[in-house]
XYZ file of C-alpha atoms in Angstrom:
676
model
C 1.830 -12.294 -21.853
C 4.482 -14.524 -23.412
C 3.876 -18.215 -22.864
C 6.651 -20.056 -21.018
C 5.152 -23.493 -21.680
C 7.595 -24.676 -24.332
C 10.600 -23.293 -22.448
C 9.709 -24.842 -19.088
C 8.506 -28.194 -20.457
C 10.765 -28.722 -23.477
C 10.577 -31.761 -25.725
C 13.859 -30.705 -27.279
C 16.845 -28.792 -25.925
C 19.751 -27.242 -27.821
C 22.958 -25.840 -26.314
C 24.857 -23.042 -28.048
C 28.540 -22.858 -27.066
C 31.347 -25.256 -26.346
C 32.794 -24.362 -22.950
C 32.679 -26.475 -19.812
C 29.384 -24.880 -18.753
C 27.705 -25.875 -22.009
C 29.076 -29.397 -21.840
C 27.708 -29.635 -18.307
C 24.179 -28.746 -19.458
C 24.171 -31.711 -21.816
C 25.826 -34.180 -19.442
C 23.476 -33.191 -16.616
C 20.437 -33.630 -18.881
C 21.548 -37.155 -19.697
C 22.376 -37.944 -16.071
C 18.973 -36.625 -14.975
C 17.203 -38.967 -17.385
C 15.898 -36.378 -19.838
C 14.110 -38.264 -22.632
C 13.715 -35.431 -25.140
C 16.025 -34.567 -28.014
C 19.386 -32.970 -27.194
C 21.325 -30.901 -29.735
C 24.637 -29.051 -29.697
C 25.643 -26.015 -31.746
C 29.230 -24.881 -32.249
C 30.887 -23.379 -35.334
C 34.050 -25.528 -35.105
C 33.617 -28.527 -32.795
C 32.272 -31.861 -33.984
C 30.575 -32.596 -30.661
C 29.833 -30.972 -27.302
C 29.455 -33.139 -24.223
C 29.187 -36.232 -26.397
C 26.384 -34.758 -28.533
C 27.137 -34.264 -32.271
C 27.321 -30.548 -33.073
C 25.997 -28.489 -35.990
C 27.302 -25.040 -36.877
C 24.126 -22.987 -36.337
C 20.540 -23.109 -35.105
C 19.324 -23.028 -38.697
C 21.112 -26.347 -39.348
C 18.937 -28.262 -36.875
C 16.247 -30.510 -38.341
C 13.596 -29.153 -35.966
C 13.252 -25.883 -34.086
C 14.021 -26.623 -30.407
C 11.636 -25.809 -27.598
C 14.403 -24.477 -25.359
C 17.979 -23.355 -25.835
C 20.832 -22.673 -23.432
C 23.056 -19.857 -24.693
C 26.561 -20.150 -23.246
C 28.505 -17.654 -25.358
C 29.768 -14.151 -24.615
C 27.371 -11.259 -24.092
C 27.732 -9.756 -27.562
C 27.213 -13.047 -29.378
C 24.318 -13.836 -27.009
C 22.330 -10.999 -28.557
C 22.952 -12.320 -32.071
C 21.909 -15.851 -31.065
C 18.751 -14.590 -29.353
C 17.736 -12.643 -32.459
C 18.254 -15.686 -34.691
C 16.368 -17.945 -32.267
C 13.414 -15.576 -32.106
C 13.217 -15.422 -35.885
C 13.284 -19.234 -36.125
C 10.483 -19.647 -33.557
C 12.437 -21.204 -30.684
C 10.263 -21.712 -27.592
C 12.555 -19.850 -25.215
C 16.145 -19.297 -24.133
C 18.333 -19.235 -21.059
C 20.935 -16.450 -21.297
C 23.916 -17.474 -19.195
C 26.279 -14.582 -19.986
C 26.859 -11.718 -17.578
C 27.998 -8.165 -18.267
C 24.590 -6.605 -18.843
C 22.636 -4.255 -16.557
C 23.968 -5.900 -13.393
C 27.435 -4.622 -14.401
C 26.390 -1.156 -15.570
C 28.553 0.475 -12.899
C 31.630 -1.300 -14.274
C 30.742 -1.567 -17.978
C 29.429 1.541 -19.669
C 27.612 -0.508 -22.319
C 25.845 -2.805 -19.811
C 22.496 -1.015 -19.971
C 22.591 -0.676 -23.743
C 23.369 -4.359 -24.226
C 20.483 -5.422 -22.010
C 18.110 -3.189 -23.972
C 19.455 -4.724 -27.177
C 18.912 -8.229 -25.780
C 15.265 -7.473 -24.976
C 14.727 -6.038 -28.441
C 16.359 -9.062 -30.073
C 14.155 -11.502 -28.143
C 10.901 -9.932 -29.303
C 8.078 -12.307 -28.362
C 10.405 -15.204 -27.495
C 10.697 -15.635 -23.715
C 14.167 -15.475 -22.206
C 15.512 -16.099 -18.705
C 18.322 -13.889 -17.452
C 20.781 -12.757 -18.547
C 23.288 -13.575 -15.842
C 21.507 -16.715 -14.627
C 21.960 -20.475 -14.422
C 18.620 -21.324 -15.974
C 16.207 -23.864 -14.519
C 15.535 -27.474 -13.550
C 12.190 -29.192 -14.108
C 12.277 -32.256 -11.867
C 8.804 -33.316 -12.975
C 9.985 -33.899 -16.551
C 13.740 -34.262 -15.806
C 14.478 -31.288 -18.070
C 17.557 -29.360 -17.003
C 18.880 -26.242 -18.692
C 21.427 -25.951 -15.929
C 25.219 -25.625 -16.357
C 26.303 -27.347 -13.153
C 25.657 -30.290 -10.894
C 22.456 -30.251 -8.864
C 20.884 -32.344 -6.144
C 17.349 -32.809 -7.456
C 15.693 -36.108 -8.242
C 12.580 -36.783 -10.290
C 9.353 -36.125 -8.402
C 5.672 -36.511 -9.230
C 4.682 -33.339 -7.368
C 6.421 -30.774 -5.213
C 7.227 -27.142 -4.551
C 8.763 -24.638 -6.946
C 11.644 -22.344 -5.988
C 12.416 -19.109 -7.837
C 15.675 -17.367 -6.992
C 17.452 -14.259 -8.174
C 20.722 -15.803 -7.047
C 21.882 -18.779 -9.084
C 24.261 -19.908 -6.367
C 21.544 -19.844 -3.705
C 19.331 -21.840 -6.059
C 22.147 -24.344 -6.575
C 22.638 -24.665 -2.805
C 18.932 -25.265 -2.270
C 18.996 -28.201 -4.690
C 21.442 -29.871 -2.305
C 19.045 -29.919 0.685
C 18.576 -33.309 2.327
C 15.473 -32.399 4.339
C 13.053 -34.496 2.310
C 11.416 -31.543 0.570
C 10.184 -32.596 -2.898
C 11.215 -29.872 -5.348
C 9.412 -29.779 -8.691
C 11.107 -26.721 -10.212
C 14.146 -24.600 -9.476
C 14.156 -21.367 -11.483
C 16.752 -18.601 -11.604
C 15.875 -15.209 -13.034
C 19.133 -13.258 -12.995
C 18.587 -9.711 -14.251
C 14.886 -10.290 -15.013
C 15.479 -8.412 -18.255
C 12.296 -9.746 -19.795
C 10.770 -12.648 -17.820
C 10.602 -11.652 -14.171
C 9.821 -13.715 -11.120
C 6.156 -12.612 -11.258
C 5.573 -13.978 -14.757
C 7.538 -17.120 -13.981
C 5.564 -17.563 -10.779
C 2.263 -17.300 -12.675
C 3.477 -19.882 -15.192
C 4.414 -22.338 -12.420
C 1.028 -21.896 -10.756
C -0.549 -23.356 -13.870
C 1.139 -26.707 -13.225
C -1.211 -28.784 -11.055
C 1.750 -30.721 -9.706
C 3.207 -27.617 -8.025
C 1.986 -27.369 -4.413
C 3.646 -24.169 -3.153
C 6.181 -21.592 -4.304
C 9.284 -20.296 -2.544
C 10.923 -17.039 -3.553
C 14.404 -15.660 -2.990
C 14.011 -11.984 -3.880
C 16.604 -9.252 -4.276
C 14.264 -6.891 -6.109
C 10.675 -7.205 -7.310
C 10.443 -6.985 -11.080
C 7.103 -5.196 -11.398
C 4.837 -4.288 -8.513
C 1.552 -4.685 -10.406
C 2.655 -8.005 -11.919
C 3.787 -9.235 -8.508
C 0.396 -8.379 -7.021
C -1.321 -10.244 -9.860
C 0.881 -13.283 -9.202
C 0.065 -13.227 -5.477
C -3.667 -12.964 -6.138
C -3.509 -15.864 -8.588
C -1.603 -17.957 -6.039
C -4.422 -17.412 -3.550
C -7.017 -18.265 -6.179
C -5.129 -21.493 -6.927
C -4.778 -22.373 -3.250
C -0.981 -22.505 -3.548
C 0.795 -20.664 -0.715
C 3.875 -18.541 -1.364
C 6.800 -17.981 1.007
C 9.456 -15.320 0.378
C 12.944 -14.506 1.597
C 13.786 -10.880 0.757
C 17.410 -9.773 0.781
C 19.247 -6.597 -0.197
C 18.647 -2.921 0.381
C 16.739 -0.803 -2.096
C 17.756 2.573 -3.483
C 15.157 4.100 -1.169
C 16.802 2.590 1.883
C 20.271 3.674 0.766
C 19.280 7.232 -0.039
C 19.866 10.026 2.430
C 16.185 10.567 3.156
C 15.296 13.251 5.651
C 12.289 11.841 7.511
C 12.264 9.583 10.553
C 9.825 7.401 8.613
C 12.485 6.435 6.077
C 14.973 5.458 8.753
C 12.335 3.337 10.520
C 10.781 1.737 7.455
C 13.685 1.259 5.086
C 13.205 -1.370 2.486
C 12.760 -4.353 4.800
C 9.632 -2.824 6.322
C 8.313 -2.010 2.857
C 8.811 -5.575 1.705
C 7.219 -6.975 4.860
C 4.225 -4.677 4.464
C 3.835 -5.753 0.843
C 4.051 -9.466 1.655
C 1.583 -9.079 4.506
C -0.908 -7.314 2.244
C -0.586 -9.939 -0.494
C -0.838 -12.966 1.790
C 2.765 -14.081 1.283
C 4.645 -15.693 4.159
C 7.931 -13.934 4.841
C 10.952 -15.694 6.351
C 14.437 -14.531 7.233
C 16.662 -17.550 6.540
C 17.030 -20.298 3.965
C 16.423 -23.139 6.490
C 13.131 -21.528 7.551
C 12.233 -21.105 3.877
C 12.654 -24.852 3.353
C 10.775 -25.834 6.513
C 7.882 -23.527 5.672
C 7.708 -24.971 2.171
C 7.540 -28.455 3.687
C 4.630 -27.439 5.887
C 2.865 -25.837 2.922
C 3.499 -28.873 0.723
C 2.057 -31.354 3.220
C -0.678 -29.386 5.001
C -0.860 -25.870 3.574
C -1.327 -22.724 5.719
C -2.448 -23.123 9.323
C -5.565 -21.452 10.759
C -3.758 -20.470 13.985
C -0.758 -21.313 16.173
C -2.572 -23.621 18.601
C -0.355 -26.706 18.667
C 0.448 -29.724 20.808
C 3.972 -30.951 21.437
C 4.844 -34.466 22.592
C 8.221 -35.917 23.510
C 9.724 -38.503 25.830
C 11.969 -35.914 27.464
C 11.262 -33.085 29.867
C 14.211 -31.190 28.413
C 12.744 -31.349 24.934
C 9.337 -30.302 26.232
C 10.903 -27.264 27.896
C 12.816 -26.326 24.755
C 9.643 -26.473 22.696
C 7.775 -24.330 25.225
C 10.514 -21.689 25.322
C 10.868 -21.506 21.543
C 7.111 -21.415 21.139
C 6.936 -18.392 23.411
C 9.508 -16.584 21.265
C 7.362 -17.156 18.166
C 3.927 -16.490 19.694
C 3.021 -20.186 19.527
C 0.124 -21.258 21.739
C 0.160 -24.536 23.666
C -3.484 -24.830 24.824
C -4.207 -26.310 28.237
C -5.452 -29.875 28.132
C -9.188 -30.482 28.020
C -10.887 -33.126 30.153
C -11.179 -35.314 27.083
C -7.450 -35.070 26.382
C -6.512 -35.645 30.019
C -8.728 -38.704 30.336
C -7.349 -40.215 27.146
C -3.762 -39.509 28.144
C -4.228 -40.908 31.633
C -5.683 -44.080 30.174
C -2.720 -44.488 27.819
C 0.093 -43.373 30.155
C -1.013 -44.452 33.627
C -0.708 -42.473 36.856
C 3.011 -41.632 36.920
C 3.136 -39.080 34.073
C 2.374 -35.405 34.727
C -0.058 -34.300 32.044
C 0.626 -30.994 30.287
C 1.140 -29.381 26.893
C 3.961 -29.650 25.878
C 3.807 -33.236 27.067
C 6.697 -35.293 28.399
C 5.274 -38.793 28.038
C 8.441 -40.361 29.506
C 9.721 -43.699 28.237
C 7.159 -46.034 29.803
C 5.461 -46.578 26.437
C 8.557 -46.362 24.225
C 8.395 -49.965 22.983
C 4.597 -50.134 22.864
C 3.365 -48.798 19.486
C -0.303 -49.164 20.442
C 0.160 -47.141 23.642
C 2.100 -44.480 21.765
C -0.647 -44.233 19.134
C -3.262 -43.914 21.894
C -1.181 -41.190 23.570
C -0.723 -39.182 20.389
C -4.368 -39.562 19.393
C -5.549 -38.489 22.850
C -3.371 -35.398 22.671
C -4.776 -34.530 19.238
C -8.362 -34.594 20.547
C -8.061 -30.920 21.442
C -8.733 -27.831 19.333
C -5.385 -27.805 17.547
C -3.978 -26.616 14.238
C -1.043 -29.028 14.367
C 0.436 -31.764 16.534
C 4.184 -32.315 16.860
C 6.204 -35.255 18.121
C 9.841 -34.494 18.944
C 11.923 -37.369 17.604
C 15.659 -37.361 16.879
C 16.887 -40.435 15.018
C 20.167 -42.158 15.913
C 23.088 -42.255 13.483
C 22.468 -44.946 10.916
C 26.188 -45.781 10.578
C 26.638 -46.627 14.246
C 23.174 -47.315 15.667
C 19.936 -49.171 15.030
C 16.861 -47.001 14.535
C 14.193 -49.721 14.396
C 12.523 -48.590 17.636
C 12.283 -45.022 16.334
C 10.518 -46.195 13.197
C 7.810 -47.713 15.390
C 7.107 -44.195 16.704
C 6.431 -43.074 13.131
C 3.876 -45.831 12.672
C 2.150 -44.670 15.870
C 2.125 -41.030 14.701
C 0.689 -42.110 11.369
C -2.108 -44.020 13.080
C -2.854 -41.122 15.448
C -3.013 -38.653 12.589
C -5.477 -40.821 10.702
C -7.519 -41.466 13.858
C -7.730 -37.798 14.867
C -7.938 -36.344 11.369
C -5.556 -33.584 12.501
C -2.309 -32.476 10.804
C 0.825 -33.786 12.466
C 4.565 -33.401 12.151
C 7.797 -34.824 13.494
C 10.415 -32.425 14.884
C 14.090 -33.310 15.044
C 15.873 -30.964 17.425
C 18.971 -31.292 15.227
C 18.612 -31.282 11.410
C 21.213 -34.038 11.087
C 19.086 -36.247 13.353
C 16.401 -36.567 10.659
C 17.748 -38.740 7.818
C 16.507 -37.841 4.352
C 15.060 -41.300 3.765
C 12.978 -40.933 6.934
C 11.873 -37.414 5.964
C 10.741 -38.636 2.565
C 8.781 -41.464 4.154
C 7.076 -39.012 6.516
C 5.990 -36.816 3.619
C 4.511 -39.834 1.850
C 2.451 -40.375 5.003
C 1.355 -36.682 5.062
C 3.418 -36.029 8.175
C 5.677 -32.955 8.089
C 9.345 -33.806 8.765
C 10.612 -30.675 10.532
C 14.385 -30.265 10.844
C 15.314 -28.059 13.819
C 13.132 -26.751 16.624
C 13.783 -23.066 15.944
C 12.985 -23.465 12.267
C 9.833 -25.412 13.131
C 8.463 -22.691 15.399
C 9.277 -19.993 12.842
C 7.578 -21.939 10.033
C 4.427 -22.502 12.102
C 4.317 -18.841 13.043
C 4.473 -17.505 9.472
C 2.187 -20.241 8.109
C -0.556 -19.197 10.525
C -0.621 -15.484 9.642
C -1.614 -15.572 5.995
C -4.672 -13.614 4.931
C -5.863 -13.146 1.339
C -5.187 -9.861 -0.463
C -8.014 -7.326 -0.167
C -10.445 -7.669 -3.037
C -11.674 -4.084 -3.102
C -8.404 -2.199 -3.625
C -5.112 -2.868 -5.325
C -1.716 -1.505 -4.345
C -1.116 2.078 -5.394
C 1.936 2.077 -7.664
C 3.774 5.405 -7.472
C 5.466 6.782 -10.546
C 8.852 8.436 -10.813
C 9.157 11.996 -9.496
C 11.421 14.816 -10.615
C 12.300 18.185 -9.100
C 11.743 16.849 -5.598
C 11.876 19.565 -2.932
C 11.338 19.814 0.814
C 8.524 22.106 1.878
C 8.834 24.404 4.846
C 6.973 23.260 7.926
C 4.279 25.896 7.581
C 3.772 25.038 3.892
C 3.629 21.322 4.721
C 1.042 21.910 7.420
C -1.027 24.088 5.125
C -1.180 21.296 2.531
C -2.186 18.708 5.126
C -4.746 21.041 6.654
C -6.435 21.308 3.267
C -6.997 17.520 3.424
C -8.491 17.582 6.918
C -5.460 17.251 9.198
C -5.864 19.403 12.292
C -2.894 21.699 12.962
C -2.164 24.211 15.745
C -2.801 27.921 15.249
C 0.453 29.282 13.831
C 2.193 32.094 12.003
C 5.635 32.643 10.503
C 8.062 35.422 11.298
C 11.338 36.593 9.783
C 12.712 38.161 12.973
C 12.630 37.459 16.672
C 10.727 40.667 17.299
C 8.061 39.744 14.772
C 7.809 36.299 16.396
C 7.217 37.886 19.812
C 4.455 40.083 18.386
C 2.754 37.113 16.744
C 2.971 35.142 19.990
C 1.007 37.873 21.738
C -1.730 37.532 19.122
C -1.862 33.714 19.223
C -1.955 33.626 23.001
C 0.291 31.911 25.516
C 1.709 29.388 26.032
C 3.379 29.064 22.605
C 6.018 26.973 20.873
C 8.844 28.600 18.915
C 10.448 26.677 16.049
C 13.284 27.558 13.726
C 12.586 27.251 10.001
C 14.824 25.534 7.453
C 15.808 22.556 9.645
C 14.446 19.057 9.109
C 14.949 17.627 12.614
C 14.434 20.627 14.832
C 14.546 18.894 18.201
C 17.999 17.458 17.572
C 19.241 20.903 16.458
C 17.802 22.725 19.443
C 15.418 24.618 17.168
C 12.267 23.882 19.176
C 11.412 25.540 22.482
C 8.157 24.657 24.239
C 5.882 26.323 26.738
C 6.944 29.919 26.274
C 4.784 32.145 28.477
C 5.675 35.674 27.359
C 7.176 37.783 24.579
C 10.387 37.986 26.628
C 10.547 34.178 26.637
C 10.097 34.167 22.859
C 12.897 36.714 22.323
C 15.255 34.771 24.593
C 14.530 31.481 22.835
C 14.975 33.018 19.390
C 18.364 34.415 20.341
C 19.781 30.891 20.587
C 18.566 29.748 17.149
C 20.665 30.183 14.008
C 17.799 29.808 11.533
C 16.203 31.411 8.454
C 13.015 32.392 10.256
C 10.559 31.317 12.908
C 7.267 29.484 13.264
C 5.155 30.488 16.255
C 2.438 28.028 17.317
C -0.066 27.597 20.055
C 1.103 25.172 22.742
C -1.255 22.176 22.623
C -2.282 20.896 26.050
C -4.007 17.718 27.102
C -1.641 15.426 25.228
C -1.532 11.826 26.451
C 0.569 10.225 23.708
C 2.630 11.142 20.672
C 2.562 9.224 17.395
C 4.492 9.293 14.170
C 2.519 8.906 10.953
C 4.647 8.820 7.832
C 4.643 7.682 4.225
C 7.680 6.995 2.042
C 7.649 6.308 -1.684
C 9.436 2.975 -2.039
C 9.976 2.179 -5.734
C 10.007 -1.569 -5.088
C 6.999 -1.833 -2.804
C 4.753 1.165 -3.391
C 3.998 3.805 -0.803
C 4.897 2.513 2.677
C 2.826 3.915 5.531
C 4.446 3.732 8.958
C 2.745 4.192 12.319
C 5.041 4.468 15.324
C 5.568 5.946 18.738
C 6.376 9.567 17.985
C 8.301 12.531 19.294
C 12.004 12.675 20.091
C 12.114 8.976 21.107
C 10.900 7.571 17.768
C 14.032 5.610 16.841
C 14.905 4.796 20.460
C 11.582 3.087 21.199
C 11.579 1.129 17.900
C 7.819 0.766 18.150
C 6.504 0.853 14.604
C 4.244 -0.921 12.112
C 4.280 -0.486 8.339
C 1.583 -1.058 5.702
C 1.209 -0.456 1.994
C -1.481 1.927 0.804
C -4.291 2.355 0.315
C -5.085 0.840 3.702
C -8.612 0.549 5.075
C -9.739 2.097 8.346
C -10.011 -1.410 9.785
C -6.433 -2.238 8.740
C -5.174 0.983 10.294
C -6.962 0.306 13.571
C -5.434 -3.188 13.710
C -2.013 -1.681 13.005
C -2.404 0.772 15.878
C -3.278 -2.146 18.154
C 0.053 -3.774 17.292
C 2.031 -0.852 18.718
C 3.292 -1.133 22.271
C 2.130 2.445 22.812
C -1.420 1.310 21.991
C -1.898 0.622 25.701
C -1.430 4.335 26.328
C -3.768 5.215 23.467
C -6.506 3.085 25.022
C -5.997 4.395 28.535
C -3.198 2.957 30.665
C -3.572 2.315 34.407
C -6.654 4.443 34.804
C -5.569 7.325 32.599
C -8.010 8.647 29.978
C -8.000 7.101 26.508
C -7.096 8.988 23.360
C -9.662 9.649 20.653
C -8.895 6.749 18.307
C -11.388 7.953 15.702
C -9.621 11.304 15.408
C -6.272 9.504 15.065
C -7.665 7.295 12.297
C -9.210 10.320 10.571
C -5.778 11.964 10.535
C -4.053 8.881 9.111
C -6.662 8.566 6.370
C -6.335 12.270 5.561
C -2.570 11.892 5.151
C -3.135 8.817 2.980
C -5.568 10.715 0.750
C -3.003 13.470 0.335
C -0.276 10.980 -0.598
C -2.488 9.266 -3.178
C -2.151 12.375 -5.327
C 1.044 10.633 -6.435
C 3.387 13.622 -6.098
C 4.784 12.801 -2.646
C 8.274 11.449 -1.997
C 7.965 11.562 1.789
C 5.297 12.883 4.133
C 5.487 12.747 7.874
C 3.594 13.998 10.899
C 5.807 13.728 13.971
C 4.559 14.131 16.541
C 0.835 13.747 16.211
C -0.350 14.935 19.604
C -3.098 12.618 20.829
C -5.530 13.206 23.662
C -9.087 12.475 24.804
C -10.538 14.921 22.286
C -7.680 15.786 19.953
C -5.268 14.559 17.298
C -3.131 17.510 16.200
C -0.125 17.541 13.871
C 2.508 19.387 15.890
C 5.171 19.002 13.201
C 5.075 18.013 9.547
C 7.665 17.280 6.893
C 6.870 16.855 3.214
C 9.059 16.198 0.199
C 7.172 16.346 -3.068
C 7.900 16.647 -6.770
C 6.499 16.476 -10.259
C 5.309 13.333 -12.051
C 7.397 12.309 -15.034
């Protein structure tokens, strides 16, 4: 693997180009306090951004550690080739018009391939990216203003969007940011390799990712495993829709899973916290920076307002946050600190009786933290500094600090409004190891995701599917035959070309039977499935209403208590995605599904089934018999084994008929192809 050390921690920086963007790189370096050597390269200008210019890289006295290339896309390739030959430590390629523009520029793909070839062993970022900021060393290969300040330690942020990265540098939430990296097209150095490089810096405490597309599934898994080994949590915000989600796939599984479910399943498997918004990304990073992941969602909330206590309780419910009932120890301590007038509960409204008494507040907070808690929160919105005096509020911070040290439990401050937590206060809280949360909703979301992390399984890695060609959809009977060979139980069945032949076969199978039309993916929607036919006359009548290529006659399975969907979709970005859901004709309507990456263990599959709302039916609902969970799990594992052959595009059983002694695939759809 190429080393990014010289590029990310440069002792010398050179800028190639003379436009406003290049000038900005140099002026921002100086404004940031960069102490290394700065050089400018331009064939005609005497200086760039106040730095004397030479005509080429070869004219520099020393080979730079890092270069920013701000010229057009064709010249970029020439500069990269020269830099690689000279032994430059690495380059940021600012130009666009490469693979990201292949739909508009017919040479986009070819130019990106040429850029990779020209770079050889020299690491490059981009193309089509802003570059990076190292706030630990005040090194900035960044063509714009930014909001970072020098820090001694902090989180790293890697973004595929340069503008999102720029916006994140402007946060005023007190989060110390050590690195901001943009990856652009990930032509050579992807977010996985960059992430691994940042993990090596002991001053980096956690990593945040803005992801449009994962560069390499195996490399991403390796990065996630290394992050766990280093004890540095990762939080990701995934945006965009993959080719798999955009394609006109034929299975219900694809429409349920899509790419978002595939990404979520991948992050869950790799122990990466997933968030949905940029504010939650920042708040989760703050929690990780100060305290790291949480063992559970058992928290205490304290405020001097009943309204705030109610808001916290309601938002906690929405995010599966637990507010444990007070123990006798907590109640006794709180009563001693607060007196008889305050109703004791969690969340706690401690009123304003103790507002100006720091010792009483510290006793209150410490008493509350005597319980079995993962985190304690004090709701505290600061007054406007331009119109008000916040001295009394600062006393509350001192009391929280004392309570945290007394109890030895993690604590945080929650401002209900982000603007009610000044940056200077947030920074002071972090220095005290108190999390400064901005916004109640964001706080609850951050706690929720920070409590669900589990390490990646050590016994199996993610199965990475290859590309497939000549993909075709099997007939239902052919699909069932393939699954049956792997241990999936199917109904007795036979195919017929005519209605008369179907009626004859039904007599042999025995009534009741099901008649299905062949050549249709979603038979129920097309009226190509008729159930519970009791005679040959019924079969002939049902067949007369089907405009199909042929018929499948099956035994009618009885004793069904529940229907499940079990499906797998090949997702190029996230591996094979296995989806378990409520099945039958109501699959999309019920929206009751869980997705995992494969291979998944029997234990993981059983836990996934438990997460379904229909699991209550599977286990026996209101006195009804339970389904045979072992047979269901056997079927899922059989389908997984079949898919691991690596030739499957989509495979779905819907419905899987489940009962006290059965799990039978009533319908199956398979799309498969040839490995390239």
